[in-house]
Coordinates of C-alpha atoms in Angstrom, one line a residue:
M221 CA 91.8 -17.0 -28.5
S222 CA 90.7 -18.8 -25.7
K223 CA 86.9 -18.9 -24.7
Q224 CA 86.4 -16.9 -21.5
K225 CA 83.4 -16.1 -19.5
P226 CA 81.3 -13.1 -19.7
T227 CA 81.1 -11.0 -16.5
K228 CA 78.3 -8.9 -15.3
T229 CA 79.2 -6.0 -13.1
A230 CA 76.6 -4.2 -11.1
A231 CA 76.6 -1.4 -8.6
S232 CA 75.6 -2.4 -5.1
G233 CA 75.7 0.8 -2.8
A234 CA 79.5 1.8 -2.2
T235 CA 80.6 -1.8 -3.0
T236 CA 81.2 -3.4 -6.2
M237 CA 79.5 -6.8 -7.0
I238 CA 80.9 -8.8 -9.8
T239 CA 79.2 -11.9 -10.7
T240 CA 80.6 -14.3 -13.2
T241 CA 78.2 -16.6 -15.0
N242 CA 78.8 -19.3 -17.6
H243 CA 77.9 -19.1 -21.4
A244 CA 74.8 -21.2 -21.0
A245 CA 73.4 -19.3 -18.1
V246 CA 73.8 -15.7 -19.8
L247 CA 72.3 -16.5 -23.1
P248 CA 68.7 -17.9 -22.5
R249 CA 66.4 -15.0 -23.2
L250 CA 63.7 -15.9 -20.6
V251 CA 66.2 -15.9 -17.7
R252 CA 66.9 -12.2 -18.0
R253 CA 64.1 -9.8 -16.8
V254 CA 63.6 -6.9 -18.9
I255 CA 62.8 -3.8 -16.6
Q256 CA 64.5 -1.1 -18.6
N257 CA 64.8 0.0 -22.3
F258 CA 68.3 -0.8 -22.8
L259 CA 71.6 -2.5 -21.6
L260 CA 75.3 -1.8 -21.7
V261 CA 77.8 -4.4 -23.2
W262 CA 81.5 -4.0 -23.0
L263 CA 83.7 -6.2 -25.3
D264 CA 87.5 -6.0 -24.9
A265 CA 89.9 -9.0 -24.8
N266 CA 91.9 -7.7 -22.3
F267 CA 89.1 -6.7 -19.8
D268 CA 90.0 -7.5 -16.1
A269 CA 87.7 -6.3 -13.5
S270 CA 90.6 -6.2 -10.9
N271 CA 92.8 -3.8 -13.1
E272 CA 92.8 -0.4 -11.7
D273 CA 92.3 1.3 -15.2
F274 CA 89.2 -0.9 -15.8
K275 CA 88.0 -0.2 -12.1
K276 CA 87.9 3.3 -12.7
S277 CA 86.3 3.2 -15.9
L278 CA 83.5 0.9 -14.4
Q279 CA 83.0 3.6 -11.6
H280 CA 82.5 6.3 -14.2
L281 CA 80.1 4.2 -16.3
R282 CA 77.9 3.1 -13.3
K283 CA 77.1 6.7 -12.8
T284 CA 75.0 6.4 -15.9
V285 CA 74.2 2.8 -16.1
A286 CA 74.0 0.4 -13.0
S287 CA 74.6 -3.0 -14.7
I288 CA 77.3 -3.6 -17.4
T289 CA 77.8 -7.1 -19.1
T290 CA 81.4 -7.6 -20.0
F291 CA 82.8 -9.9 -22.7
T292 CA 86.3 -11.0 -23.5
D293 CA 85.5 -13.1 -26.5
S294 CA 83.9 -11.7 -29.7
Q295 CA 81.7 -14.8 -30.5
E296 CA 80.1 -14.9 -27.0
A297 CA 79.3 -11.2 -27.2
I298 CA 77.7 -11.9 -30.7
D299 CA 75.7 -14.8 -29.3
F300 CA 74.5 -12.6 -26.4
L301 CA 73.5 -9.7 -28.6
S302 CA 71.6 -12.0 -31.2
V303 CA 68.9 -13.1 -28.7
I304 CA 68.2 -9.4 -27.4
K305 CA 64.6 -8.7 -28.6
E306 CA 62.9 -6.1 -26.3
E307 CA 65.7 -3.8 -25.4
K308 CA 68.2 -1.5 -27.2
V309 CA 72.0 -2.3 -26.7
F310 CA 74.7 0.1 -26.2
M311 CA 78.2 -1.4 -26.9
I312 CA 81.5 -0.2 -25.8
V313 CA 84.3 -2.1 -27.9
S314 CA 88.0 -2.0 -28.2
G315 CA 89.3 -0.9 -31.5
S316 CA 90.8 -4.2 -32.8
L317 CA 87.8 -6.2 -31.9
G318 CA 85.4 -3.6 -33.0
Q319 CA 87.0 -3.5 -36.6
Q320 CA 86.5 -7.3 -36.7
I321 CA 82.9 -7.6 -35.6
I322 CA 81.0 -4.3 -35.9
P323 CA 80.5 -4.7 -39.7
E324 CA 79.0 -8.0 -39.1
I325 CA 76.3 -6.8 -36.5
E326 CA 75.9 -3.0 -37.3
A327 CA 72.5 -3.7 -39.0
W328 CA 71.0 -5.4 -36.3
P329 CA 68.2 -3.3 -34.9
Q330 CA 68.7 -4.0 -31.2
L331 CA 72.3 -2.5 -31.5
E332 CA 71.5 1.2 -30.9
S333 CA 75.1 2.8 -30.3
I334 CA 78.9 1.9 -30.4
Y335 CA 81.6 3.6 -28.5
V336 CA 85.0 2.5 -29.7
F337 CA 87.4 2.7 -26.4
C338 CA 91.1 2.3 -27.6
G339 CA 94.6 3.5 -27.0
N340 CA 95.3 4.7 -30.6
Q341 CA 92.5 7.0 -31.7
A342 CA 94.1 7.7 -35.1
A343 CA 94.5 4.1 -35.9
H344 CA 90.7 3.3 -35.8
E345 CA 88.9 6.7 -36.8
Q346 CA 89.1 5.8 -40.6
W347 CA 87.0 2.4 -40.2
A348 CA 84.8 3.9 -37.4
R349 CA 83.8 6.8 -39.5
K350 CA 82.2 4.5 -42.1
I351 CA 79.7 3.1 -39.5
R352 CA 76.6 5.2 -38.7
K353 CA 76.2 3.8 -35.2
V354 CA 79.6 4.6 -34.0
R355 CA 79.5 7.5 -31.8
G356 CA 83.1 8.3 -31.8
V357 CA 86.5 6.9 -31.0
H358 CA 87.8 7.6 -27.5
T359 CA 91.0 7.1 -25.5
S360 CA 89.1 8.0 -22.1
I361 CA 85.9 7.0 -20.5
E362 CA 84.6 10.3 -19.7
P363 CA 83.4 11.3 -23.1
I364 CA 81.9 7.7 -23.5
C365 CA 79.9 8.4 -20.3
E366 CA 78.6 11.8 -21.5
A367 CA 77.6 10.4 -25.0
L368 CA 76.1 7.3 -23.2
Q369 CA 73.9 9.7 -21.0
V370 CA 72.4 11.5 -24.1
D371 CA 71.9 8.3 -26.0
R372 CA 70.1 6.7 -22.8
E373 CA 67.8 9.8 -22.7
N374 CA 67.0 9.6 -26.3
C375 CA 66.4 5.9 -26.1
D376 CA 63.8 6.2 -23.4
R377 CA 62.2 9.0 -25.3
A378 CA 61.9 7.0 -28.6
M379 CA 60.5 3.9 -26.7
V380 CA 57.4 5.4 -25.3
P381 CA 54.8 2.8 -26.4
I382 CA 52.5 3.8 -29.3
T383 CA 49.5 1.8 -30.6
F384 CA 47.3 2.5 -33.7
N385 CA 43.6 1.8 -34.4
G386 CA 43.0 -1.0 -36.7
I387 CA 46.5 -2.2 -36.5
D388 CA 47.4 -2.9 -32.8
A389 CA 44.8 -4.8 -30.9
L390 CA 45.8 -3.1 -27.7
F391 CA 44.5 0.2 -28.9
M392 CA 40.9 -0.8 -28.5
Y393 CA 41.5 -1.5 -24.9
T394 CA 43.4 1.7 -24.2
P395 CA 40.7 3.6 -22.3
L396 CA 39.9 0.7 -20.2
L397 CA 43.4 -0.2 -19.5
K398 CA 43.9 3.4 -18.2
E399 CA 40.8 3.1 -16.0
A400 CA 41.9 -0.3 -14.6
L401 CA 45.2 1.0 -13.6
L402 CA 43.6 4.2 -12.0
D403 CA 41.0 2.1 -10.2
I404 CA 43.3 0.3 -8.2
E405 CA 43.7 1.2 -4.4
D406 CA 46.9 -0.4 -3.1
D407 CA 48.3 0.5 0.2
D408 CA 51.1 3.0 -0.4
T409 CA 53.6 1.7 2.3
T410 CA 53.3 -1.8 1.3
S411 CA 53.6 -0.9 -2.3
I412 CA 56.8 1.1 -1.9
K413 CA 58.3 -1.7 0.1
E414 CA 57.5 -4.3 -2.5
L415 CA 58.8 -2.2 -5.3
A416 CA 62.1 -1.8 -3.3
E417 CA 62.4 -5.6 -2.7
Y418 CA 61.5 -6.2 -6.4
C419 CA 64.2 -3.8 -7.6
R420 CA 66.9 -5.4 -5.3
L421 CA 66.2 -8.6 -7.1
Q422 CA 67.2 -7.0 -10.5
D423 CA 70.7 -6.3 -11.6
D424 CA 70.5 -3.2 -13.6
I425 CA 69.0 -0.6 -10.8
D426 CA 71.4 1.3 -8.6
E427 CA 71.0 0.3 -4.9
D428 CA 71.3 4.3 -4.0
E429 CA 68.3 5.1 -6.1
I430 CA 66.2 2.1 -4.6
R431 CA 67.1 3.4 -1.1
M432 CA 66.2 6.9 -2.2
V433 CA 62.8 6.0 -3.5
E434 CA 62.2 3.8 -0.2
K435 CA 63.1 6.6 2.2
E436 CA 62.2 9.8 0.4
Y437 CA 59.2 8.9 -1.9
H438 CA 56.9 11.3 0.1
Q439 CA 59.2 14.0 0.3
H440 CA 58.8 14.7 -3.4
T441 CA 56.0 14.9 -5.9
P442 CA 55.1 12.1 -8.4
I443 CA 55.9 14.7 -11.2
W444 CA 59.4 15.2 -9.5
W445 CA 60.0 11.5 -9.5
F446 CA 58.7 11.1 -13.0
T447 CA 61.2 13.7 -14.5
A448 CA 64.1 12.7 -12.2
P449 CA 67.0 10.7 -13.8
F450 CA 66.4 7.6 -11.6
F451 CA 64.9 4.1 -12.7
L452 CA 61.1 5.1 -12.2
Y453 CA 60.5 6.6 -15.7
P454 CA 62.4 4.1 -17.8
M455 CA 60.9 1.1 -15.7
L456 CA 57.4 2.4 -16.2
N457 CA 58.0 3.0 -19.9
C458 CA 59.3 -0.7 -20.3
G459 CA 56.5 -2.0 -18.3
L460 CA 53.7 -0.3 -20.4
R461 CA 55.5 -1.0 -23.5
L462 CA 55.8 -4.8 -23.0
M463 CA 52.8 -5.0 -20.8
N464 CA 55.0 -6.5 -18.1
V465 CA 52.8 -7.8 -15.4
D466 CA 55.5 -7.6 -12.8
I467 CA 56.4 -4.1 -13.5
I468 CA 52.9 -2.8 -13.7
L469 CA 52.0 -4.4 -10.6
K470 CA 54.9 -2.9 -8.7
L471 CA 54.4 0.7 -10.2
G472 CA 50.5 0.6 -10.0
F473 CA 50.5 3.0 -7.0
F474 CA 53.0 5.4 -8.8
I475 CA 50.8 5.5 -11.9
R476 CA 47.7 6.4 -9.8
H477 CA 49.8 8.9 -7.8
L478 CA 51.0 10.6 -11.0
H479 CA 47.9 10.7 -12.8
Q480 CA 46.1 12.4 -9.6
H481 CA 49.0 14.9 -9.2
I482 CA 48.6 15.7 -12.9
D483 CA 44.8 16.1 -12.5
N484 CA 44.9 18.2 -9.5
L485 CA 47.6 20.6 -10.8
Y486 CA 45.5 20.7 -14.0
Q487 CA 42.5 21.9 -12.2
E488 CA 44.7 24.5 -10.3
Q489 CA 46.3 25.8 -13.4
Q490 CA 43.2 25.9 -15.6
S491 CA 41.2 28.0 -12.7
K492 CA 44.0 30.7 -13.0
T493 CA 44.6 30.8 -16.8
K494 CA 41.3 29.8 -18.1
I495 CA 42.8 29.3 -21.6
T496 CA 40.0 28.2 -24.1
A497 CA 41.7 28.8 -27.4
T498 CA 43.5 25.9 -29.3
F499 CA 47.2 25.9 -28.9
K500 CA 50.1 23.7 -30.1
V501 CA 52.8 21.7 -28.4
F502 CA 55.7 19.7 -29.8
R503 CA 57.6 16.5 -29.3
G504 CA 60.7 15.4 -31.1
Q505 CA 62.0 11.8 -30.9
G506 CA 63.3 8.8 -32.9
L507 CA 60.9 6.2 -34.2
S508 CA 61.5 2.7 -35.6
V509 CA 60.8 2.4 -39.3
D510 CA 58.3 -0.3 -38.5
V511 CA 56.3 1.9 -36.2
F512 CA 56.5 4.6 -38.6
E513 CA 55.0 2.4 -41.5
K514 CA 52.2 1.7 -39.1
M515 CA 51.7 5.3 -38.5
K516 CA 51.4 6.0 -42.2
Q517 CA 48.9 3.2 -42.6
T518 CA 46.7 4.8 -39.9
K519 CA 47.0 8.5 -41.3
G520 CA 43.5 10.0 -40.6
G521 CA 42.9 7.4 -37.9
L522 CA 43.7 7.4 -34.2
M523 CA 46.8 6.5 -32.3
S524 CA 47.6 6.4 -28.6
F525 CA 50.6 7.2 -26.4
N526 CA 50.6 4.5 -23.7
N527 CA 52.5 6.3 -21.2
F528 CA 52.5 9.7 -19.6
L529 CA 53.5 12.1 -22.4
S530 CA 56.0 14.9 -22.3
T531 CA 55.9 17.6 -24.7
N532 CA 57.5 21.0 -25.2
E533 CA 56.3 24.5 -26.3
N534 CA 59.5 25.2 -28.0
R535 CA 59.5 23.7 -31.6
E536 CA 63.3 24.2 -32.0
V537 CA 64.0 22.1 -28.9
S538 CA 61.8 19.3 -30.1
L539 CA 63.2 19.5 -33.5
Q540 CA 66.6 19.0 -32.2
F541 CA 65.3 15.6 -30.6
A542 CA 63.8 14.6 -33.9
H543 CA 67.2 15.4 -35.7
E544 CA 69.0 13.2 -33.2
G545 CA 66.5 10.3 -33.9
A546 CA 67.1 10.7 -37.6
A547 CA 70.9 10.9 -37.3
K548 CA 71.4 7.6 -35.6
N549 CA 70.6 4.5 -37.5
S550 CA 69.0 3.6 -41.0
D551 CA 66.3 1.5 -39.1
T552 CA 65.0 4.7 -37.4
V553 CA 63.4 8.1 -38.5
G554 CA 63.2 11.3 -36.8
I555 CA 59.8 12.6 -35.9
L556 CA 58.5 16.1 -35.0
F557 CA 55.0 15.7 -33.5
I558 CA 53.0 18.9 -33.8
M559 CA 50.0 18.5 -31.5
N560 CA 47.0 20.6 -31.6
I561 CA 45.1 20.8 -28.2
D562 CA 41.7 22.1 -27.8
P563 CA 41.2 22.9 -23.9
T564 CA 37.5 22.3 -24.3
I565 CA 38.0 18.7 -25.5
S566 CA 40.5 18.1 -22.6
S567 CA 38.2 19.6 -20.1
K568 CA 34.9 17.6 -21.3
S569 CA 36.8 14.5 -21.5
S570 CA 38.9 14.6 -18.5
I571 CA 42.3 14.5 -20.3
P572 CA 44.6 16.6 -17.9
Y573 CA 47.8 18.1 -18.9
V574 CA 50.0 20.6 -16.9
D575 CA 52.9 22.9 -17.1
I576 CA 55.7 21.3 -15.1
S577 CA 58.5 23.8 -15.6
K578 CA 58.4 24.7 -11.9
E579 CA 57.2 21.1 -10.8
G580 CA 59.7 18.6 -12.4
F581 CA 63.3 17.6 -11.2
Y582 CA 64.8 20.2 -13.8
E583 CA 62.9 23.0 -12.5
G584 CA 63.4 26.3 -14.6
D585 CA 64.3 24.6 -17.8
E586 CA 62.2 24.8 -21.1
P587 CA 58.4 25.0 -20.7
E588 CA 57.2 21.4 -20.6
I589 CA 53.7 20.2 -20.8
L590 CA 53.0 16.7 -19.3
F591 CA 49.9 14.7 -20.3
T592 CA 48.2 11.9 -18.5
S593 CA 48.7 8.5 -19.7
H594 CA 47.2 6.9 -22.8
T595 CA 46.2 10.1 -24.4
I596 CA 44.7 9.5 -28.0
F597 CA 45.3 11.6 -31.0
R598 CA 44.1 11.7 -34.6
I599 CA 46.9 11.6 -37.3
D600 CA 46.1 14.5 -39.4
Q601 CA 49.1 14.9 -41.7
I602 CA 52.6 13.2 -42.4
Q603 CA 55.2 15.1 -44.4
Q604 CA 58.7 15.0 -44.9
I605 CA 61.0 17.8 -43.5
H606 CA 63.7 19.1 -45.8
D607 CA 67.0 18.7 -44.3
D608 CA 70.5 19.0 -45.9
H609 CA 71.9 16.1 -43.6
T610 CA 69.2 13.4 -43.9
D611 CA 66.2 12.3 -45.7
R612 CA 64.5 10.6 -42.7
L613 CA 63.1 13.6 -40.9
W614 CA 59.3 13.8 -40.8
Q615 CA 56.7 16.1 -39.3
V616 CA 53.3 14.5 -38.1
N617 CA 50.4 16.8 -37.2
L618 CA 48.2 15.3 -34.4
T619 CA 44.9 16.6 -33.0
L620 CA 43.7 15.6 -29.5
V621 CA 40.6 13.3 -29.3
G622 CA 38.0 13.3 -26.7
N623 CA 36.1 10.4 -25.4
D624 CA 33.2 11.4 -27.4
N625 CA 35.0 10.8 -30.7
H626 CA 32.8 8.5 -32.9
E627 CA 35.6 6.3 -34.2
L628 CA 36.9 5.8 -30.6
D629 CA 33.4 5.2 -29.3
K630 CA 32.7 2.6 -31.9
V631 CA 35.8 0.8 -31.0
T632 CA 35.5 0.8 -27.2
S633 CA 31.7 0.7 -26.5
P634 CA 31.3 -3.1 -27.0
I635 CA 34.4 -3.9 -25.0
R636 CA 33.2 -1.5 -22.3
K637 CA 29.9 -3.3 -22.1
E638 CA 31.6 -6.7 -22.1
L639 CA 34.0 -5.8 -19.2
S640 CA 31.4 -3.8 -17.3
W641 CA 31.7 -6.5 -14.5
A642 CA 35.4 -6.2 -14.0
T643 CA 37.5 -3.4 -12.2
G644 CA 41.0 -2.8 -11.2
W645 CA 43.4 -5.8 -11.5
S646 CA 40.6 -8.1 -12.7
Q647 CA 39.9 -5.8 -15.8
L648 CA 43.6 -5.6 -16.6
G649 CA 43.9 -9.5 -16.4
H650 CA 40.9 -9.8 -18.6
I651 CA 42.4 -7.4 -21.2
L652 CA 45.5 -9.6 -21.2
I653 CA 43.2 -12.5 -22.0
Q654 CA 41.5 -10.7 -24.7
L655 CA 44.8 -9.8 -26.1
D656 CA 45.7 -13.4 -26.5
D657 CA 48.3 -13.4 -23.8
P658 CA 47.1 -15.9 -21.2
T659 CA 50.6 -16.5 -19.8
K660 CA 50.7 -12.8 -18.6
A661 CA 47.1 -13.1 -17.4
E662 CA 47.9 -16.2 -15.6
K663 CA 50.8 -14.7 -13.9
L664 CA 49.0 -11.8 -12.8
Y665 CA 46.0 -13.7 -11.0
K666 CA 48.5 -16.1 -9.4
I667 CA 50.2 -13.1 -7.8
L668 CA 46.8 -11.5 -6.9
L669 CA 45.8 -14.8 -5.3
E670 CA 48.7 -14.9 -3.0
K671 CA 48.0 -11.3 -1.8
T672 CA 44.3 -11.4 -1.4
S673 CA 42.6 -12.4 1.8
S674 CA 39.0 -11.8 0.4
D675 CA 36.9 -14.9 -0.6
E676 CA 35.2 -12.8 -3.3
E677 CA 38.3 -11.9 -4.9
R678 CA 39.7 -15.2 -4.6
S679 CA 36.7 -16.5 -6.2
N680 CA 37.0 -14.1 -9.2
Y681 CA 40.8 -14.7 -9.7
N682 CA 40.2 -18.5 -9.6
Y683 CA 37.6 -17.9 -12.3
Q684 CA 39.9 -15.8 -14.5
L685 CA 42.6 -18.5 -13.9
G686 CA 40.1 -21.0 -15.4
E687 CA 39.8 -18.6 -18.5
T688 CA 43.6 -18.4 -18.9
R689 CA 44.0 -22.3 -18.8
H690 CA 41.0 -22.6 -21.3
Q691 CA 42.9 -20.2 -23.6
H692 CA 46.0 -22.2 -23.3
I693 CA 44.7 -25.5 -24.2
H694 CA 41.5 -24.5 -26.2
M695 CA 39.3 -26.5 -24.0
M696 CA 38.4 -26.2 -20.2
I697 CA 39.6 -29.6 -19.1
E698 CA 42.3 -31.7 -20.8
A699 CA 44.0 -34.9 -19.4
K700 CA 47.6 -34.5 -18.4
S701 CA 50.2 -36.7 -16.6
E702 CA 48.0 -37.2 -13.5
G703 CA 44.9 -35.8 -15.0
C704 CA 43.3 -32.4 -14.8
F705 CA 41.5 -31.7 -11.5
I706 CA 38.8 -29.2 -10.6
K707 CA 39.0 -27.1 -7.3
C708 CA 35.8 -25.1 -6.7
C709 CA 36.6 -21.6 -5.3
T710 CA 34.4 -21.8 -2.2
K711 CA 32.7 -24.5 -0.1
T712 CA 29.6 -24.3 -2.4
D713 CA 28.7 -27.4 -4.3
I714 CA 29.8 -28.2 -7.9
T715 CA 26.5 -27.2 -9.4
T716 CA 26.5 -23.7 -7.9
C717 CA 30.1 -23.2 -9.2
L718 CA 29.1 -24.4 -12.5
R719 CA 26.1 -21.9 -12.7
C720 CA 28.6 -19.0 -12.1
R721 CA 31.5 -20.5 -13.8
Q722 CA 33.9 -19.7 -10.9
M723 CA 36.1 -22.7 -11.2
F724 CA 40.0 -23.0 -10.9
Y725 CA 41.5 -25.7 -13.2
C726 CA 45.0 -27.0 -12.1
D727 CA 47.1 -30.0 -12.6
E728 CA 49.3 -29.7 -9.4
N729 CA 48.7 -30.3 -5.9
Y730 CA 46.7 -33.7 -6.4
A731 CA 46.8 -34.8 -2.9
Q732 CA 45.5 -31.5 -1.6
H733 CA 42.4 -31.3 -4.1
R734 CA 41.2 -34.7 -4.6
L735 CA 39.6 -35.1 -1.1
D736 CA 37.7 -31.9 -1.6
L737 CA 36.5 -33.2 -5.0
S738 CA 35.2 -36.4 -3.6
Q739 CA 33.4 -34.5 -1.0
Q740 CA 31.8 -32.1 -3.4
L741 CA 30.8 -34.9 -5.7
E742 CA 29.0 -36.7 -2.8
Q743 CA 27.2 -33.5 -2.0
L744 CA 26.1 -33.2 -5.5
I745 CA 24.8 -36.7 -5.4
I746 CA 22.8 -36.1 -2.1
E747 CA 21.2 -32.8 -3.4
K748 CA 20.4 -34.6 -6.7
N749 CA 18.6 -37.3 -4.7
N750 CA 16.8 -35.0 -2.3
D751 CA 15.9 -32.3 -4.8
P752 CA 16.0 -33.3 -8.5
C753 CA 14.2 -30.0 -9.4
Q754 CA 16.9 -27.9 -7.8
T755 CA 19.8 -29.5 -9.4
Q756 CA 17.8 -29.3 -12.7
Q757 CA 17.8 -25.6 -12.3
Y758 CA 21.5 -25.5 -12.4
V759 CA 22.6 -28.1 -14.8
S760 CA 19.8 -29.1 -17.1
I761 CA 20.3 -29.0 -20.8
E762 CA 17.5 -26.4 -21.0
N763 CA 19.3 -24.0 -18.8
V764 CA 23.0 -23.9 -19.7
D765 CA 24.7 -23.2 -22.9
E766 CA 26.7 -25.5 -25.0
W767 CA 30.0 -24.7 -23.0
E768 CA 28.4 -25.6 -19.8
R769 CA 26.8 -28.8 -21.0
C770 CA 30.1 -30.2 -22.4
L771 CA 31.9 -29.1 -19.2
F772 CA 29.5 -30.6 -17.0
V773 CA 29.9 -34.0 -18.7
K774 CA 33.6 -33.6 -18.2
I775 CA 33.2 -32.8 -14.5
Q776 CA 31.2 -35.9 -14.0
L777 CA 33.8 -38.1 -15.9
V778 CA 36.8 -36.7 -14.0
A779 CA 34.9 -36.7 -10.8
K780 CA 34.3 -40.2 -11.1
Q781 CA 37.8 -41.1 -11.9
V782 CA 39.1 -39.2 -9.0
K783 CA 36.5 -40.7 -6.6
Q784 CA 37.7 -44.2 -7.8
M785 CA 41.4 -43.2 -7.2
S786 CA 40.7 -41.9 -3.9
L787 CA 38.7 -45.0 -2.7
S788 CA 41.6 -47.1 -4.1
H789 CA 44.2 -45.1 -2.2
D790 CA 42.1 -45.5 1.0
I791 CA 42.1 -49.2 0.5

């Protein structure tokens, strides 16, 4: 079979956009932006986007998934799938190629569901029946679309980010992360515009949905948008799961609006019902074996759902979701969460939850209780549910935990003191630094620097960029190809910047920065000659710690080199 190139087909309003990329351009993982929890791949040796039958099938599929990556060559499809790490893959495959390659890749955890699409159903049902991930053998696209819609919803439900105390470093920052996101006051009009512009750069968000958010955002409530079958919920889920800086920045306004809506509605509902007795809510979902193992290790401890959490008052409905999670793959288990909620704890700790049965997109459906983001629970009990069809169905009993919980306070109090100086985006960036993720922190601060017009904010972001660089190279200054240069954040002299540690380290824009550096060095010399005591206050060995002493020596060395280079250039 000749090698043919994969094709990515995306919806763009009423027109169809087909982009063909070569093998090298598709495969590199870093090139693709992950903004949803899944992607759809279609493998068929006879695929032809100009063929009427394929055109109609694509039109049906795009009602559920905006972007479809197609392959005509099995090995290219396998190569593509092999580098997927952060999303789940739904795969449509022809009967003949499926029979060849599915046994080879069925155990891959990133492969979530397989739909066999062929002209002879009977010829392929026998081999397909042996593979758990195959959702069926079909001769028309409509039942595939129906199954895909269900699997997509279950995938989003299963991939709500969860962290565990004592295992996941992010857990200890959970309350502060939530506070940081809620503390941000961005301009709504600008934020909606920037979100729309960002989404249009992606290839898996439907243009009609983007326009709808852009034009109708204020016509509906945040809860309505959160529960609607559009891109906002999966995008938010993905952003918080991966701590994706781009997504969190773009959806910061929506996170704040949704929390405020839940909180306001909570106050309204509580004033009417005044429920004080403990009650139960349920949640059913699939969970990866790896996450379930961490849950079992944390039994008796704390866990956090790091997104807004949807639960149900109907146990049977939730149990059905758990069954679907257990029935899928050997690398997932079905979980029925039973959550004990004490309204007193919720009230004292400002943990709002609301009945959204009359507020959501699907108004009038089963009673649904929505909790604000980053709600924390204690894991009380984990036990297997007897079922005749599977041994991978479990019940997990949880209890809502308040802010005064000793275990939680023990973990978060030292961090809260350490980060008491930071708020909003600065706090989020510092959390990323503490999580040993300087790349994301650096990206965040560079974006914020481009947006701000405040000298104070610029000074703070520059300082934090210095911290990210320090974490990258394990020292504040390191010689590179053209040397490493220092740019102070304001017009103040180097000694003042040294005292407050507000410095931005960069190895680009050499010509732009070296003149400033020379002038600042000359100012330092002048001040030292005019008032040695004042300079001593800032940089003496007695008044700075080891980090600053070493840094000052390096500043002097680099400044000397840069000044010499500048003088040589002038000559």
